[in-house]
Short mmCIF file of N, CA and C in Angstrom, two decimals:
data_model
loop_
_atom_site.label_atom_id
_atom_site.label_comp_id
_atom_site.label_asym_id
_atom_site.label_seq_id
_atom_site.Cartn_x
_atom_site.Cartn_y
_atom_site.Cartn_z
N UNK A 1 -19.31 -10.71 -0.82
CA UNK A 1 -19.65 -10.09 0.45
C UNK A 1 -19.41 -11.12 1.55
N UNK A 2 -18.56 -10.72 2.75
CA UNK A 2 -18.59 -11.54 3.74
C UNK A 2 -19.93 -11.90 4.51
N UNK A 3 -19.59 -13.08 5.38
CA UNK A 3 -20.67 -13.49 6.50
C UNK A 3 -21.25 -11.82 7.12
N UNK A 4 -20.55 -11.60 7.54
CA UNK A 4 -20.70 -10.40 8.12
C UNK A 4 -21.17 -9.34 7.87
N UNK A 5 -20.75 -8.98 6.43
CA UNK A 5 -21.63 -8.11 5.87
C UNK A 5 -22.96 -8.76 5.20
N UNK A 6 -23.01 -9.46 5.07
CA UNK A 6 -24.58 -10.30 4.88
C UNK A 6 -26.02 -10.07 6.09
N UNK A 7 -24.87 -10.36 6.75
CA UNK A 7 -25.76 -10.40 8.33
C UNK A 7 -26.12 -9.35 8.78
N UNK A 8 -25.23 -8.20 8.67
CA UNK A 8 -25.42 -6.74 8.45
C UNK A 8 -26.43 -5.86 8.00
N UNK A 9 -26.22 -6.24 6.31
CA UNK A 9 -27.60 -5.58 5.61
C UNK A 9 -28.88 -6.70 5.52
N UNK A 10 -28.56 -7.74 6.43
CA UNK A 10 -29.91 -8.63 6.76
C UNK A 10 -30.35 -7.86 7.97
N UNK A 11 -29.79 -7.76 8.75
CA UNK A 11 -30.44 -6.53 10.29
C UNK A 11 -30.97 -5.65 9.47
N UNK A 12 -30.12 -4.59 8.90
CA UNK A 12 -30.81 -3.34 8.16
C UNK A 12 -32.04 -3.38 7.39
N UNK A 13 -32.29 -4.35 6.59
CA UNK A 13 -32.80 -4.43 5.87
C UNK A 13 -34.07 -4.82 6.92
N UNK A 14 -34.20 -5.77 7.33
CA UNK A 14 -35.58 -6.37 8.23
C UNK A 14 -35.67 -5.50 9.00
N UNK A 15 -35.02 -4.15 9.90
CA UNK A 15 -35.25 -3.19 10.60
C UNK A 15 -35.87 -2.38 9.87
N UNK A 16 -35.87 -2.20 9.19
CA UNK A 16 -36.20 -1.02 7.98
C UNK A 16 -37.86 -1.35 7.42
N UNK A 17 -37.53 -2.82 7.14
CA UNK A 17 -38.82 -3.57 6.90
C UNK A 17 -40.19 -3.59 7.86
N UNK A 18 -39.58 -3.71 9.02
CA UNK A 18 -40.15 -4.12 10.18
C UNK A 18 -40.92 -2.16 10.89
N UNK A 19 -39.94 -1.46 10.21
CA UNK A 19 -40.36 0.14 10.95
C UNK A 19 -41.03 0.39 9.73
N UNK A 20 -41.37 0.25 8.81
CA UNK A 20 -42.18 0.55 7.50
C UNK A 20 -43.29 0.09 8.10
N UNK A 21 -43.53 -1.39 8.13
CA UNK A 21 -44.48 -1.88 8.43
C UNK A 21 -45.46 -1.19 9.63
N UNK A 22 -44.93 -1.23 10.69
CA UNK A 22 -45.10 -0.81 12.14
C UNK A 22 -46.19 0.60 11.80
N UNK A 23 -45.50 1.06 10.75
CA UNK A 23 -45.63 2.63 10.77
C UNK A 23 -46.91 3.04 9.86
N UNK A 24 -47.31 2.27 9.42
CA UNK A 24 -48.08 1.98 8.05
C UNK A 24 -49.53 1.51 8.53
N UNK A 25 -49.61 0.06 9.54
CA UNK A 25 -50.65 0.07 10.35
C UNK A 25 -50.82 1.22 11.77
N UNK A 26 -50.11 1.24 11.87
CA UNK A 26 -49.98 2.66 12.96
C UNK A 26 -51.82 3.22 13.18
N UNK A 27 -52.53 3.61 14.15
CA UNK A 27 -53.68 4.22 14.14
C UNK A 27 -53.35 5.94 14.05
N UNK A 28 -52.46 6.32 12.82
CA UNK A 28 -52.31 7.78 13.58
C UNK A 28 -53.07 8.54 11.76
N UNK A 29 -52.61 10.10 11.74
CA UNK A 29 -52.96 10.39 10.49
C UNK A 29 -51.76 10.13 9.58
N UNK A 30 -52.28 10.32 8.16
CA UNK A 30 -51.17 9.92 7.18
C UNK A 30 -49.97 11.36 6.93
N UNK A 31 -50.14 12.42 7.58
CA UNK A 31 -49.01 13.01 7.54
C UNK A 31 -48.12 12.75 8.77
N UNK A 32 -49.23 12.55 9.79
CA UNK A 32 -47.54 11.79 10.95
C UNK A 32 -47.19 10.53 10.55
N UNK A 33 -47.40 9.91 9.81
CA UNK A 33 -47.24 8.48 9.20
C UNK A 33 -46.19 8.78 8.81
N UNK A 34 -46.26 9.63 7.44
CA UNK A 34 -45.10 10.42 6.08
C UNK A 34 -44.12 10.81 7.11
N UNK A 35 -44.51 11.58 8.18
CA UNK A 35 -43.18 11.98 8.67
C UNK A 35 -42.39 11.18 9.51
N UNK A 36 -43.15 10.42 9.91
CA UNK A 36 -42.21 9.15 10.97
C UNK A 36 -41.25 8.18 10.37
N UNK A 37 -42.14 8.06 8.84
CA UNK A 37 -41.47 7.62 7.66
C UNK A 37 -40.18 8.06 7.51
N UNK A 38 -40.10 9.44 7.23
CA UNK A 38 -39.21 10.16 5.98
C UNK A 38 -37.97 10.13 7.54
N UNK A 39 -38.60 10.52 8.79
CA UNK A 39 -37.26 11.01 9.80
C UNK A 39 -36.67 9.19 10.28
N UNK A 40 -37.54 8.61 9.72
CA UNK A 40 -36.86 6.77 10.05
C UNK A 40 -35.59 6.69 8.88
N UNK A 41 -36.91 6.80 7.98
CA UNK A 41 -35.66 6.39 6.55
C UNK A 41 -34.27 7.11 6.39
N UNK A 42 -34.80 8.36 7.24
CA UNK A 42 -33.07 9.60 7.20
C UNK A 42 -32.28 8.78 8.10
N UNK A 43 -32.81 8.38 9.43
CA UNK A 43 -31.73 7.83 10.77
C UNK A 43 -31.41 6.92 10.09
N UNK A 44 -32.19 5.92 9.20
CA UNK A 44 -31.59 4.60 8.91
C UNK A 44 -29.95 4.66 7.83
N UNK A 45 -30.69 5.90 7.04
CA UNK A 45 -29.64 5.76 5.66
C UNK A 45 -28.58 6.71 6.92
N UNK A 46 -28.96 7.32 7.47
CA UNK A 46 -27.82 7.90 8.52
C UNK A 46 -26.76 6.82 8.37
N UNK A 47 -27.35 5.75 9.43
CA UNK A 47 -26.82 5.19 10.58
C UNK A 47 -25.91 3.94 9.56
N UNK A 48 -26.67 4.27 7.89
CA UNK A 48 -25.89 2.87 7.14
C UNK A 48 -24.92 3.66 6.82
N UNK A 49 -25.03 4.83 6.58
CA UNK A 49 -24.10 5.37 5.87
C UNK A 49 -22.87 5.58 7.17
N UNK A 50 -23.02 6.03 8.13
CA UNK A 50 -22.12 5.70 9.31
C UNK A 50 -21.17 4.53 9.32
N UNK A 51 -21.99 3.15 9.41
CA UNK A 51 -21.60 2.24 9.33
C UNK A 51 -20.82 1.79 8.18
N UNK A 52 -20.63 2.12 6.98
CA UNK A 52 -20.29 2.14 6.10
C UNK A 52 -18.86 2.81 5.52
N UNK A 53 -18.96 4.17 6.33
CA UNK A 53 -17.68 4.59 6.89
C UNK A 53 -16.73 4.21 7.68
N UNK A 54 -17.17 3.60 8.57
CA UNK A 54 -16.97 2.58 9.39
C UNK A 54 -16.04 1.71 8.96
N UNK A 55 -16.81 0.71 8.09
CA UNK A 55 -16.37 -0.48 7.49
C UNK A 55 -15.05 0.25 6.95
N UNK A 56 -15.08 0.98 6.47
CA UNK A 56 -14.06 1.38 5.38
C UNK A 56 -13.04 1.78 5.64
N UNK A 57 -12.92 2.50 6.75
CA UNK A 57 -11.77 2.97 7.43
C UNK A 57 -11.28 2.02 7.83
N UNK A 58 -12.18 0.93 9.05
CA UNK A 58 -11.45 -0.50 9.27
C UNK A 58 -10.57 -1.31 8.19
N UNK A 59 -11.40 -1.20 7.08
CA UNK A 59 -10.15 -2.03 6.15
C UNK A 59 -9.29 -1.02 5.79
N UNK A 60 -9.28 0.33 5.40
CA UNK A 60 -7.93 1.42 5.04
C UNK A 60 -6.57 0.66 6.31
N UNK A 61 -7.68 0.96 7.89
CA UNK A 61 -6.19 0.69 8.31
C UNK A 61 -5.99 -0.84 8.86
N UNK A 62 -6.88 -2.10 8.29
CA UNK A 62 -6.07 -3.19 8.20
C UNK A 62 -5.08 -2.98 6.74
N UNK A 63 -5.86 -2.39 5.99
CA UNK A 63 -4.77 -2.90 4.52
C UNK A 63 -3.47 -2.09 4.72
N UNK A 64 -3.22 -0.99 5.90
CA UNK A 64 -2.28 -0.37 6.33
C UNK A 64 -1.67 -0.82 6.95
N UNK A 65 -1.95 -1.60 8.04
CA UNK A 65 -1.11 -2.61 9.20
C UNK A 65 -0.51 -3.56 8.06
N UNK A 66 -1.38 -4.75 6.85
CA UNK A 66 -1.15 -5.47 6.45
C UNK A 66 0.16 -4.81 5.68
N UNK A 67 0.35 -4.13 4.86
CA UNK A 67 1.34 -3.48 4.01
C UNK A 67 2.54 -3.00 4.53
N UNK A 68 2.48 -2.63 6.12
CA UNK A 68 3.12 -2.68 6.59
C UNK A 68 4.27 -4.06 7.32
N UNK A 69 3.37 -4.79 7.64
CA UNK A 69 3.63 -5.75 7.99
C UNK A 69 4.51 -6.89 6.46
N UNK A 70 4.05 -6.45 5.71
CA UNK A 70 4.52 -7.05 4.27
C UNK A 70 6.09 -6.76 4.15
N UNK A 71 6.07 -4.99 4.31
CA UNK A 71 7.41 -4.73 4.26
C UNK A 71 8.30 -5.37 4.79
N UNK A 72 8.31 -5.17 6.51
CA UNK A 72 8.90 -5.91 7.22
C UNK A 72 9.45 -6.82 7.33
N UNK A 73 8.26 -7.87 6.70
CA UNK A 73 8.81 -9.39 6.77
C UNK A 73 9.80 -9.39 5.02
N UNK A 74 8.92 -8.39 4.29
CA UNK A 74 10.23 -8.79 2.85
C UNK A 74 11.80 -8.12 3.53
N UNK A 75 12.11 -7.71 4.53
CA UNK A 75 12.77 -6.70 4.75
C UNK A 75 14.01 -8.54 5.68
N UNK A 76 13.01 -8.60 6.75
CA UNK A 76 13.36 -9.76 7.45
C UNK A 76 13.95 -11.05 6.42
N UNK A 77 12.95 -11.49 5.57
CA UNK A 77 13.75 -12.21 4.76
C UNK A 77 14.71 -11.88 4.07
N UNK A 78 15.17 -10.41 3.59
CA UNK A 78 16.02 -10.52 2.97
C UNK A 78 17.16 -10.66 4.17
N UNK A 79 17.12 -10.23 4.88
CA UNK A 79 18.04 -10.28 5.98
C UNK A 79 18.96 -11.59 6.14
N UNK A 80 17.86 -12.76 6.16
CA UNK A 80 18.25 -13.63 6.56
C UNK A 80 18.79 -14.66 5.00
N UNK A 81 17.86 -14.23 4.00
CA UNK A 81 18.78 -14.92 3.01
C UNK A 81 20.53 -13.99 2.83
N UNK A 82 20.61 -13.03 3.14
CA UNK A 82 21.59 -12.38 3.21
C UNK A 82 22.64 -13.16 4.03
N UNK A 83 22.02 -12.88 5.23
CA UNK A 83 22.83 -14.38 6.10
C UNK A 83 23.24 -15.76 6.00
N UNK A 84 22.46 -16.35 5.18
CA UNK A 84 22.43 -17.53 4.64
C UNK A 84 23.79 -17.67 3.56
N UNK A 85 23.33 -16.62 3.02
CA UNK A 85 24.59 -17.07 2.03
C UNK A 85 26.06 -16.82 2.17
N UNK A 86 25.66 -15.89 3.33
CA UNK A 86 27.27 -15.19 3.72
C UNK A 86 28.06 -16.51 3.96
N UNK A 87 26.84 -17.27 4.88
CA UNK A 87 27.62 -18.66 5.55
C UNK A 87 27.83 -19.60 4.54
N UNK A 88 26.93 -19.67 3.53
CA UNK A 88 27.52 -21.20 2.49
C UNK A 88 28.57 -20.36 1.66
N UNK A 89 29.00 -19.15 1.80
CA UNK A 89 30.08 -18.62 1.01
C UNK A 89 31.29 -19.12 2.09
N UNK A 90 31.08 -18.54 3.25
CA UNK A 90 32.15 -19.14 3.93
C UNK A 90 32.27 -20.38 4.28
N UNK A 91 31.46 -21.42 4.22
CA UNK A 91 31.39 -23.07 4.37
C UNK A 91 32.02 -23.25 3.28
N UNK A 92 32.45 -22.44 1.97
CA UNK A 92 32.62 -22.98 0.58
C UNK A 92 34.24 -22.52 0.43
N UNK A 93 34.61 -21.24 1.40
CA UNK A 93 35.77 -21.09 1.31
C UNK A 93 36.59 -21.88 1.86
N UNK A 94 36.04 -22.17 3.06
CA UNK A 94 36.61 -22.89 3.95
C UNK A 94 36.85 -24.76 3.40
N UNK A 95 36.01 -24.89 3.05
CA UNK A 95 35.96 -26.35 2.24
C UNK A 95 37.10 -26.51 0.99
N UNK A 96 37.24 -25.12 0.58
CA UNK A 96 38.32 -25.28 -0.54
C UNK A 96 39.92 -25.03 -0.19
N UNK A 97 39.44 -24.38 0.86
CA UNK A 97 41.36 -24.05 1.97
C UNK A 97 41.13 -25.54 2.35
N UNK A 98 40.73 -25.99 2.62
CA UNK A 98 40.73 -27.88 3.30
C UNK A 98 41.31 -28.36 1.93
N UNK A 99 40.58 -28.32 1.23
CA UNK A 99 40.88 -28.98 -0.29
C UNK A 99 42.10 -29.01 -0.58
N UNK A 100 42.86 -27.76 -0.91
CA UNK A 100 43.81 -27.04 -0.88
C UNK A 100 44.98 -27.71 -0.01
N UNK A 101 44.66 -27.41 0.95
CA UNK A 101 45.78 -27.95 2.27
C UNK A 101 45.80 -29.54 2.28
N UNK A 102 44.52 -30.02 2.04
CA UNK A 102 44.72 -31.71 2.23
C UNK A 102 45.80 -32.11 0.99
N UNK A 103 45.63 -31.83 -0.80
CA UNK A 103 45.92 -31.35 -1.44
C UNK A 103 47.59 -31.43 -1.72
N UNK A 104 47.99 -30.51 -0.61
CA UNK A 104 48.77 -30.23 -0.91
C UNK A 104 50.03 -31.30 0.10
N UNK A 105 49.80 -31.70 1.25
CA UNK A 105 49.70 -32.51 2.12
C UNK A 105 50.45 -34.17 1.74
N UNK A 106 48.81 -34.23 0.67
CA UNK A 106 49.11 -35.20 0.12
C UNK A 106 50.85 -35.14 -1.24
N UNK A 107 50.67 -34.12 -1.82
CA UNK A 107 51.63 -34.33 -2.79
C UNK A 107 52.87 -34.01 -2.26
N UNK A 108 53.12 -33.27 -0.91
CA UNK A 108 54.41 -33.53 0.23
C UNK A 108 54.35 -34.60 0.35
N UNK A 109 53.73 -35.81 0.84
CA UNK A 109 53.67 -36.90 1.35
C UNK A 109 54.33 -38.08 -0.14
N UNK A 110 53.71 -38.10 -0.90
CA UNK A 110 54.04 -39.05 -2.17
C UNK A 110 55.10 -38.28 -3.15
N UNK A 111 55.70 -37.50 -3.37
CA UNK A 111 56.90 -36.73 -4.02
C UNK A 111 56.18 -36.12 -5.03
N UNK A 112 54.71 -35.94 -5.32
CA UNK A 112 53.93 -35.92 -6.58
C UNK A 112 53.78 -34.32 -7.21
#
């Protein structure tokens, strides 16, 4: 669990704690007690369960940006190793027409 979600169900949790409590010494009768109770504990599991949805969708669409973003760049690299080699293919042709021509140059030059 992240920092964040720690810190999270540490709020929830001590809010929850803290409205139990509150509600419990309360000077009232024990059925408005029960019910202040039961309509807390609904908003709370509401409001986690909200939040929770929440969370979740946030990571659906980071892990959507991220996957996207994955493509791309495998897409980009291939690009560029594509490029890469086009050029040491042609640095390699070109190095062997030199070869070739010096080569040949030379064996005009010495009768060889």
């Amino acid at each position: 669990m992240t920092n964040n979600g720690r810190i999270f169900l540490g709020i929830v949790t001590a809010a929850a704690v803290g409205a139990v409590v509150g509600l419990l010494f309360a000077p009232e009768e024990g059925n408005k007690t029960r019910e202040k109770l039961r309509k807390g504990t609904n908003s709370l599991a509401d409001d986690l369960l909200e939040a929770l949805n929440k969370g979740k969708q946030q990571f659906e669409d980071f892990k959507e940006t991220a996957k996207e973003k994955a493509y791309e760049l495998k897409g980009r690299a291939e690009s560029k190793y594509d490029d890469v080699k086009d050029k040491a293919n042609d640095l390699k042709d070109k190095a062997e027409g030199e070869y070739y021509a010096s080569k040949g140059k030379v064996k005009d030059q010495f009768g060889a």
